[in-house]
PDB file of C-alpha atoms in Angstrom:
ATOM      1  CA  MET A   1      73.365 118.072  14.160  1.00 43.00           C
ATOM      2  CA  PRO A   2      72.156 117.093  17.999  1.00 53.00           C
ATOM      3  CA  ALA A   3      74.165 118.319  20.373  1.00 70.00           C
ATOM      4  CA  LEU A   4      76.757 116.091  22.127  1.00 82.00           C
ATOM      5  CA  SER A   5      76.089 114.263  25.120  1.00 89.00           C
ATOM      6  CA  LEU A   6      77.825 115.885  28.684  1.00 91.00           C
ATOM      7  CA  ASP A   7      80.038 112.799  29.018  1.00 94.00           C
ATOM      8  CA  LEU A   8      81.478 113.054  25.546  1.00 95.00           C
ATOM      9  CA  CYS A   9      81.789 116.801  26.201  1.00 93.00           C
ATOM     10  CA  VAL A  10      83.897 116.183  28.782  1.00 94.00           C
ATOM     11  CA  ALA A  11      85.947 113.544  26.889  1.00 95.00           C
ATOM     12  CA  GLU A  12      86.222 115.692  24.279  1.00 95.00           C
ATOM     13  CA  THR A  13      87.388 118.459  26.943  1.00 94.00           C
ATOM     14  CA  GLU A  14      90.051 116.090  28.496  1.00 95.00           C
ATOM     15  CA  GLY A  15      91.340 115.571  25.138  1.00 95.00           C
ATOM     16  CA  SER A  16      91.927 118.670  23.713  1.00 96.00           C
ATOM     17  CA  LEU A  17      93.291 120.363  27.008  1.00 96.00           C
ATOM     18  CA  GLY A  18      95.047 117.142  28.198  1.00 96.00           C
ATOM     19  CA  TYR A  19      96.926 117.132  24.482  1.00 97.00           C
ATOM     20  CA  ALA A  20      97.743 120.606  25.386  1.00 97.00           C
ATOM     21  CA  ILE A  21      99.408 120.054  29.111  1.00 96.00           C
ATOM     22  CA  GLN A  22     101.035 117.158  27.523  1.00 96.00           C
ATOM     23  CA  GLN A  23     102.835 119.142  24.953  1.00 96.00           C
ATOM     24  CA  VAL A  24     103.420 122.155  27.079  1.00 96.00           C
ATOM     25  CA  LEU A  25     104.791 120.109  29.695  1.00 95.00           C
ATOM     26  CA  GLY A  26     106.871 117.903  27.142  1.00 95.00           C
ATOM     27  CA  ASN A  27     108.388 120.840  25.285  1.00 96.00           C
ATOM     28  CA  LEU A  28     109.580 122.399  29.578  1.00 95.00           C
ATOM     29  CA  LEU A  29     111.062 119.313  30.529  1.00 95.00           C
ATOM     30  CA  ARG A  30     113.271 119.240  27.056  1.00 95.00           C
ATOM     31  CA  VAL A  31     114.095 122.962  27.462  1.00 95.00           C
ATOM     32  CA  HIS A  32     115.615 121.665  31.370  1.00 93.00           C
ATOM     33  CA  GLY A  33     117.276 118.883  29.517  1.00 94.00           C
ATOM     34  CA  THR A  34     114.634 115.542  30.669  1.00 92.00           C
ATOM     35  CA  GLU A  35     112.878 113.215  28.610  1.00 89.00           C
ATOM     36  CA  ALA A  36     108.896 114.673  27.988  1.00 84.00           C
ATOM     37  CA  ARG A  37     107.455 111.429  28.882  1.00 93.00           C
ATOM     38  CA  VAL A  38     104.340 112.269  29.472  1.00 96.00           C
ATOM     39  CA  ALA A  39     100.082 110.582  28.682  1.00 96.00           C
ATOM     40  CA  ALA A  40      97.681 112.365  28.775  1.00 96.00           C
ATOM     41  CA  ILE A  41      94.543 110.387  29.718  1.00 96.00           C
ATOM     42  CA  VAL A  42      91.090 109.902  29.040  1.00 96.00           C
ATOM     43  CA  THR A  43      89.655 108.812  32.424  1.00 97.00           C
ATOM     44  CA  GLN A  44      86.343 107.527  32.889  1.00 98.00           C
ATOM     45  CA  VAL A  45      85.414 107.350  36.556  1.00 98.00           C
ATOM     46  CA  VAL A  46      82.617 105.499  38.039  1.00 98.00           C
ATOM     47  CA  VAL A  47      79.668 107.053  40.214  1.00 98.00           C
ATOM     48  CA  ASP A  48      76.709 105.508  41.295  1.00 97.00           C
ATOM     49  CA  ALA A  49      73.739 105.013  39.065  1.00 95.00           C
ATOM     50  CA  SER A  50      71.709 105.630  42.703  1.00 96.00           C
ATOM     51  CA  ASP A  51      73.561 108.277  43.874  1.00 96.00           C
ATOM     52  CA  PRO A  52      70.994 111.071  44.871  1.00 96.00           C
ATOM     53  CA  ALA A  53      72.829 113.628  42.900  1.00 95.00           C
ATOM     54  CA  PHE A  54      70.908 112.492  40.051  1.00 95.00           C
ATOM     55  CA  ARG A  55      67.425 113.225  41.289  1.00 93.00           C
ATOM     56  CA  ARG A  56      68.744 117.292  42.754  1.00 93.00           C
ATOM     57  CA  PRO A  57      70.945 118.174  39.468  1.00 92.00           C
ATOM     58  CA  THR A  58      72.421 121.705  41.687  1.00 88.00           C
ATOM     59  CA  LYS A  59      75.612 122.161  39.066  1.00 89.00           C
ATOM     60  CA  PRO A  60      75.782 124.545  37.040  1.00 89.00           C
ATOM     61  CA  ILE A  61      77.641 124.025  33.398  1.00 89.00           C
ATOM     62  CA  GLY A  62      77.235 126.489  30.180  1.00 88.00           C
ATOM     63  CA  ALA A  63      76.028 129.987  29.628  1.00 91.00           C
ATOM     64  CA  PHE A  64      73.979 132.419  30.846  1.00 94.00           C
ATOM     65  CA  TYR A  65      70.100 133.074  29.810  1.00 94.00           C
ATOM     66  CA  THR A  66      67.321 135.590  30.356  1.00 93.00           C
ATOM     67  CA  LYS A  67      64.522 133.794  32.164  1.00 94.00           C
ATOM     68  CA  ALA A  68      62.708 133.148  29.071  1.00 94.00           C
ATOM     69  CA  GLN A  69      65.390 131.395  27.262  1.00 94.00           C
ATOM     70  CA  ALA A  70      66.424 129.726  30.175  1.00 94.00           C
ATOM     71  CA  GLN A  71      62.572 128.484  30.452  1.00 94.00           C
ATOM     72  CA  ARG A  72      62.754 127.652  26.931  1.00 94.00           C
ATOM     73  CA  MET A  73      65.817 125.697  26.849  1.00 91.00           C
ATOM     74  CA  ALA A  74      64.261 123.726  29.756  1.00 93.00           C
ATOM     75  CA  ARG A  75      60.782 122.912  27.795  1.00 94.00           C
ATOM     76  CA  GLU A  76      63.177 122.002  24.445  1.00 91.00           C
ATOM     77  CA  HIS A  77      65.895 120.246  26.092  1.00 89.00           C
ATOM     78  CA  GLY A  78      64.225 118.745  29.452  1.00 89.00           C
ATOM     79  CA  TRP A  79      66.796 120.844  31.128  1.00 91.00           C
ATOM     80  CA  SER A  80      66.863 121.934  34.799  1.00 93.00           C
ATOM     81  CA  VAL A  81      67.399 125.348  35.216  1.00 93.00           C
ATOM     82  CA  VAL A  82      68.012 127.750  37.904  1.00 92.00           C
ATOM     83  CA  GLU A  83      68.786 131.668  38.696  1.00 91.00           C
ATOM     84  CA  ASP A  84      72.963 131.905  39.164  1.00 84.00           C
ATOM     85  CA  ALA A  85      73.442 134.315  41.859  1.00 76.00           C
ATOM     86  CA  GLY A  86      71.589 137.214  40.028  1.00 80.00           C
ATOM     87  CA  ARG A  87      73.879 137.052  37.178  1.00 87.00           C
ATOM     88  CA  GLY A  88      71.028 135.549  34.735  1.00 92.00           C
ATOM     89  CA  TRP A  89      69.641 131.578  34.508  1.00 95.00           C
ATOM     90  CA  ARG A  90      71.881 128.527  33.845  1.00 94.00           C
ATOM     91  CA  ARG A  91      71.760 124.672  33.576  1.00 93.00           C
ATOM     92  CA  VAL A  92      71.696 122.773  36.438  1.00 92.00           C
ATOM     93  CA  VAL A  93      73.197 118.993  35.974  1.00 94.00           C
ATOM     94  CA  PRO A  94      73.849 115.964  38.901  1.00 95.00           C
ATOM     95  CA  SER A  95      77.302 116.189  40.681  1.00 94.00           C
ATOM     96  CA  PRO A  96      77.285 112.315  41.625  1.00 96.00           C
ATOM     97  CA  ARG A  97      80.297 111.859  44.218  1.00 96.00           C
ATOM     98  CA  PRO A  98      82.906 109.747  42.148  1.00 97.00           C
ATOM     99  CA  VAL A  99      83.133 105.731  43.203  1.00 96.00           C
ATOM    100  CA  ARG A 100      86.722 104.872  41.499  1.00 96.00           C
ATOM    101  CA  VAL A 101      88.780 105.677  38.563  1.00 97.00           C
ATOM    102  CA  LEU A 102      88.447 102.505  35.870  1.00 97.00           C
ATOM    103  CA  GLU A 103      92.360 103.490  34.203  1.00 97.00           C
ATOM    104  CA  ALA A 104      93.301 103.878  37.565  1.00 97.00           C
ATOM    105  CA  PRO A 105      95.304 100.329  37.163  1.00 96.00           C
ATOM    106  CA  LEU A 106      96.874 102.171  33.331  1.00 96.00           C
ATOM    107  CA  ILE A 107      97.988 105.269  35.201  1.00 97.00           C
ATOM    108  CA  ARG A 108      99.633 103.042  37.686  1.00 95.00           C
ATOM    109  CA  LEU A 109     101.604 101.199  35.166  1.00 96.00           C
ATOM    110  CA  LEU A 110     102.464 104.863  33.245  1.00 96.00           C
ATOM    111  CA  VAL A 111     104.024 105.916  36.993  1.00 93.00           C
ATOM    112  CA  ALA A 112     106.279 103.000  37.540  1.00 93.00           C
ATOM    113  CA  SER A 113     107.444 103.026  33.804  1.00 94.00           C
ATOM    114  CA  GLY A 114     108.521 106.901  34.735  1.00 93.00           C
ATOM    115  CA  MET A 115     105.782 108.721  33.073  1.00 95.00           C
ATOM    116  CA  ILE A 116     103.772 111.451  34.342  1.00 95.00           C
ATOM    117  CA  PRO A 117     100.197 110.724  33.343  1.00 96.00           C
ATOM    118  CA  VAL A 118      97.753 113.715  32.924  1.00 96.00           C
ATOM    119  CA  ALA A 119      94.505 112.302  34.293  1.00 96.00           C
ATOM    120  CA  ALA A 120      90.695 112.960  35.232  1.00 95.00           C
ATOM    121  CA  GLY A 121      90.512 116.125  33.855  1.00 93.00           C
ATOM    122  CA  GLY A 122      87.830 118.231  34.755  1.00 92.00           C
ATOM    123  CA  GLY A 123      86.586 115.260  37.083  1.00 95.00           C
ATOM    124  CA  GLY A 124      86.880 112.605  34.566  1.00 97.00           C
ATOM    125  CA  ILE A 125      83.893 111.365  32.462  1.00 97.00           C
ATOM    126  CA  PRO A 126      80.777 109.643  34.378  1.00 97.00           C
ATOM    127  CA  VAL A 127      79.684 106.489  33.782  1.00 98.00           C
ATOM    128  CA  VAL A 128      77.980 103.823  35.288  1.00 97.00           C
ATOM    129  CA  GLU A 129      78.754  99.967  35.527  1.00 96.00           C
ATOM    130  CA  SER A 130      75.818  97.410  34.297  1.00 92.00           C
ATOM    131  CA  ALA A 131      75.623  93.684  33.335  1.00 92.00           C
ATOM    132  CA  ASP A 132      76.467  95.067  29.838  1.00 92.00           C
ATOM    133  CA  GLY A 133      79.540  96.732  31.168  1.00 95.00           C
ATOM    134  CA  VAL A 134      80.131 100.981  31.663  1.00 96.00           C
ATOM    135  CA  ARG A 135      77.821 103.732  29.762  1.00 96.00           C
ATOM    136  CA  GLY A 136      78.264 107.768  30.013  1.00 96.00           C
ATOM    137  CA  VAL A 137      75.747 109.875  31.846  1.00 95.00           C
ATOM    138  CA  GLU A 138      74.578 113.470  31.952  1.00 93.00           C
ATOM    139  CA  ALA A 139      76.282 114.666  34.985  1.00 95.00           C
ATOM    140  CA  VAL A 140      79.646 116.718  36.056  1.00 94.00           C
ATOM    141  CA  ILE A 141      81.703 115.409  38.670  1.00 96.00           C
ATOM    142  CA  GLU A 142      83.825 117.458  41.558  1.00 94.00           C
ATOM    143  CA  LYS A 143      86.871 117.432  40.005  1.00 94.00           C
ATOM    144  CA  ASP A 144      88.640 117.946  43.554  1.00 96.00           C
ATOM    145  CA  LEU A 145      86.824 114.706  44.762  1.00 96.00           C
ATOM    146  CA  ALA A 146      87.835 112.934  41.675  1.00 97.00           C
ATOM    147  CA  THR A 147      91.582 113.517  42.377  1.00 97.00           C
ATOM    148  CA  ALA A 148      91.184 112.256  46.089  1.00 97.00           C
ATOM    149  CA  VAL A 149      89.215 108.991  44.828  1.00 97.00           C
ATOM    150  CA  LEU A 150      91.857 108.265  42.056  1.00 97.00           C
ATOM    151  CA  ALA A 151      94.991 109.190  44.444  1.00 96.00           C
ATOM    152  CA  HIS A 152      93.614 106.526  46.892  1.00 95.00           C
ATOM    153  CA  ASP A 153      93.286 104.229  43.846  1.00 94.00           C
ATOM    154  CA  LEU A 154      96.890 104.587  43.370  1.00 94.00           C
ATOM    155  CA  GLY A 155      97.894 103.817  46.926  1.00 93.00           C
ATOM    156  CA  ALA A 156      99.537 107.524  46.972  1.00 94.00           C
ATOM    157  CA  ASP A 157     100.294 109.135  50.226  1.00 95.00           C
ATOM    158  CA  ARG A 158     100.239 112.844  49.710  1.00 96.00           C
ATOM    159  CA  VAL A 159      98.116 114.567  47.515  1.00 97.00           C
ATOM    160  CA  PHE A 160      98.248 118.285  46.663  1.00 97.00           C
ATOM    161  CA  PHE A 161      95.014 120.354  45.932  1.00 97.00           C
ATOM    162  CA  LEU A 162      96.073 123.248  44.079  1.00 95.00           C
ATOM    163  CA  THR A 163      93.940 126.638  44.215  1.00 93.00           C
ATOM    164  CA  GLY A 164      94.995 130.528  44.016  1.00 92.00           C
ATOM    165  CA  VAL A 165      96.179 130.563  47.381  1.00 92.00           C
ATOM    166  CA  ASP A 166      98.811 129.424  49.075  1.00 92.00           C
ATOM    167  CA  ARG A 167      97.152 128.560  52.311  1.00 94.00           C
ATOM    168  CA  VAL A 168      93.658 128.146  53.599  1.00 94.00           C
ATOM    169  CA  ALA A 169      92.422 130.642  56.080  1.00 93.00           C
ATOM    170  CA  VAL A 170      89.669 131.143  58.330  1.00 93.00           C
ATOM    171  CA  GLY A 171      87.304 134.585  58.364  1.00 92.00           C
ATOM    172  CA  TRP A 172      88.482 135.068  54.331  1.00 88.00           C
ATOM    173  CA  GLY A 173      87.966 138.842  53.461  1.00 85.00           C
ATOM    174  CA  THR A 174      87.548 139.952  57.034  1.00 89.00           C
ATOM    175  CA  PRO A 175      89.670 141.749  59.337  1.00 90.00           C
ATOM    176  CA  ALA A 176      89.779 138.589  61.365  1.00 89.00           C
ATOM    177  CA  GLN A 177      91.214 136.941  58.415  1.00 91.00           C
ATOM    178  CA  ARG A 178      93.905 133.838  59.711  1.00 94.00           C
ATOM    179  CA  ALA A 179      95.901 131.443  57.034  1.00 93.00           C
ATOM    180  CA  LEU A 180      96.513 127.877  58.435  1.00 94.00           C
ATOM    181  CA  ASP A 181      99.522 125.677  57.985  1.00 94.00           C
ATOM    182  CA  ARG A 182      97.458 122.679  59.509  1.00 94.00           C
ATOM    183  CA  LEU A 183      94.245 121.267  60.110  1.00 95.00           C
ATOM    184  CA  SER A 184      92.959 117.650  61.411  1.00 95.00           C
ATOM    185  CA  VAL A 185      90.512 115.924  59.681  1.00 95.00           C
ATOM    186  CA  ALA A 186      88.179 116.495  62.593  1.00 95.00           C
ATOM    187  CA  GLU A 187      88.898 120.513  62.761  1.00 95.00           C
ATOM    188  CA  ALA A 188      88.540 120.629  58.602  1.00 95.00           C
ATOM    189  CA  ARG A 189      84.724 119.174  59.360  1.00 95.00           C
ATOM    190  CA  GLN A 190      83.932 121.498  62.105  1.00 95.00           C
ATOM    191  CA  LEU A 191      85.334 124.623  59.792  1.00 95.00           C
ATOM    192  CA  LEU A 192      83.441 123.285  56.963  1.00 94.00           C
ATOM    193  CA  ALA A 193      79.667 122.544  59.021  1.00 94.00           C
ATOM    194  CA  ALA A 194      79.997 125.977  59.822  1.00 93.00           C
ATOM    195  CA  GLY A 195      80.102 127.334  56.841  1.00 91.00           C
ATOM    196  CA  GLU A 196      84.121 128.595  56.939  1.00 93.00           C
ATOM    197  CA  PHE A 197      84.858 127.080  53.645  1.00 91.00           C
ATOM    198  CA  PRO A 198      81.770 127.699  50.959  1.00 85.00           C
ATOM    199  CA  PRO A 199      80.752 125.183  48.364  1.00 81.00           C
ATOM    200  CA  GLY A 200      81.584 127.573  45.359  1.00 73.00           C
ATOM    201  CA  SER A 201      85.114 128.178  46.686  1.00 82.00           C
ATOM    202  CA  MET A 202      87.376 126.509  49.229  1.00 91.00           C
ATOM    203  CA  GLY A 203      84.611 123.992  50.412  1.00 92.00           C
ATOM    204  CA  PRO A 204      84.925 121.078  47.603  1.00 92.00           C
ATOM    205  CA  LYS A 205      89.021 121.131  48.224  1.00 95.00           C
ATOM    206  CA  VAL A 206      88.762 120.930  51.969  1.00 96.00           C
ATOM    207  CA  GLU A 207      85.963 118.343  51.643  1.00 95.00           C
ATOM    208  CA  ALA A 208      88.361 116.175  49.065  1.00 96.00           C
ATOM    209  CA  ALA A 209      91.342 116.487  51.465  1.00 97.00           C
ATOM    210  CA  VAL A 210      89.292 114.779  54.174  1.00 97.00           C
ATOM    211  CA  GLU A 211      88.137 112.254  51.841  1.00 95.00           C
ATOM    212  CA  PHE A 212      91.548 111.542  50.785  1.00 97.00           C
ATOM    213  CA  VAL A 213      92.818 111.382  54.598  1.00 97.00           C
ATOM    214  CA  THR A 214      89.572 109.493  56.029  1.00 95.00           C
ATOM    215  CA  ARG A 215      90.147 107.056  53.699  1.00 94.00           C
ATOM    216  CA  GLY A 216      93.893 106.001  54.644  1.00 94.00           C
ATOM    217  CA  GLY A 217      96.032 108.787  52.949  1.00 95.00           C
ATOM    218  CA  ALA A 218      98.660 110.370  55.452  1.00 95.00           C
ATOM    219  CA  ALA A 219      98.343 113.972  54.570  1.00 96.00           C
ATOM    220  CA  ALA A 220      96.701 116.071  52.150  1.00 97.00           C
ATOM    221  CA  VAL A 221      98.253 119.650  51.139  1.00 97.00           C
ATOM    222  CA  ILE A 222      96.200 122.513  49.532  1.00 97.00           C
ATOM    223  CA  THR A 223      98.109 125.572  48.018  1.00 96.00           C
ATOM    224  CA  SER A 224      98.565 127.681  45.056  1.00 96.00           C
ATOM    225  CA  LEU A 225     100.319 126.480  42.206  1.00 94.00           C
ATOM    226  CA  ASP A 226     104.014 129.003  42.346  1.00 94.00           C
ATOM    227  CA  ARG A 227     104.205 127.839  45.999  1.00 95.00           C
ATOM    228  CA  LEU A 228     103.586 123.995  45.258  1.00 95.00           C
ATOM    229  CA  ALA A 229     107.807 123.292  45.115  1.00 95.00           C
ATOM    230  CA  GLU A 230     107.804 124.798  48.821  1.00 95.00           C
ATOM    231  CA  ALA A 231     104.799 122.900  49.840  1.00 95.00           C
ATOM    232  CA  ALA A 232     106.396 119.671  48.801  1.00 94.00           C
ATOM    233  CA  ASN A 233     108.873 120.476  50.814  1.00 93.00           C
ATOM    234  CA  GLY A 234     106.602 121.461  54.017  1.00 91.00           C
ATOM    235  CA  ARG A 235     107.404 125.150  53.700  1.00 93.00           C
ATOM    236  CA  ALA A 236     103.956 126.224  52.454  1.00 93.00           C
ATOM    237  CA  GLY A 237     100.401 125.377  51.939  1.00 95.00           C
ATOM    238  CA  THR A 238      97.666 123.893  54.576  1.00 96.00           C
ATOM    239  CA  VAL A 239      98.441 120.282  55.413  1.00 97.00           C
ATOM    240  CA  ILE A 240      94.985 118.248  56.291  1.00 97.00           C
ATOM    241  CA  THR A 241      96.150 115.045  58.508  1.00 95.00           C
ATOM    242  CA  ASN A 242      94.526 112.913  61.262  1.00 88.00           C
ATOM    243  CA  GLU A 243      96.305 114.943  63.759  1.00 75.00           C
ATOM    244  CA  ARG A 244      95.563 117.593  65.564  1.00 61.00           C
ATOM    245  CA  ALA A 245      97.081 120.567  64.614  1.00 49.00           C
ATOM    246  CA  ARG A 246      98.926 122.878  67.183  1.00 46.00           C
ATOM    247  CA  GLN A 247      98.658 126.372  66.225  1.00 45.00           C
TER     248      GLN A 247
END
């Protein structure tokens, strides 16, 4: 039986996890006396077929292999493989930048009708456009960037990126570690360039926050799930705007 292509794998995962979120969130809403109006959307995200990422796969996915196993898989399946931080060898795939979300108009209608949509799971299903329509491609989209694009497509004022800490920090893991309440886009870019936010950690969230604000969003907030309500009221999280921070 042939293996599923990556776009189908993402669609399968979106469907199964979307179902789980839809059910659990619906049950919680009922417990609190609110009508359960949650809809999971299998979301297609357009990427540019000429994106340089397709020529330089960098996103590790899947299981770890020994070097010999990885080389065999590369020969048999045409994979690109790399050593991943000394933990073994893994397949790497392209991670093109998201351009727009095809289902954004549908999601907008759901929001307007009082529904809670669950969308763009895992970064969305990567598709490219052609004269014949759209087709899936072998890639994985960075989920935070996809979130920023969807928020922009929906005309959102604010977007929240949830992570394991309640605020972004500089000097992470050192005696000089300092949490940041606010950042301007310019300051965030400077800190990204200085390596304060690594690609495998806080980097994608800060980059996505900058992307959203740069494209017209009022603010992006990075915080943890347990502080979300406080962050929505301005009492937690790191807020990124076009205004220079006063810290």
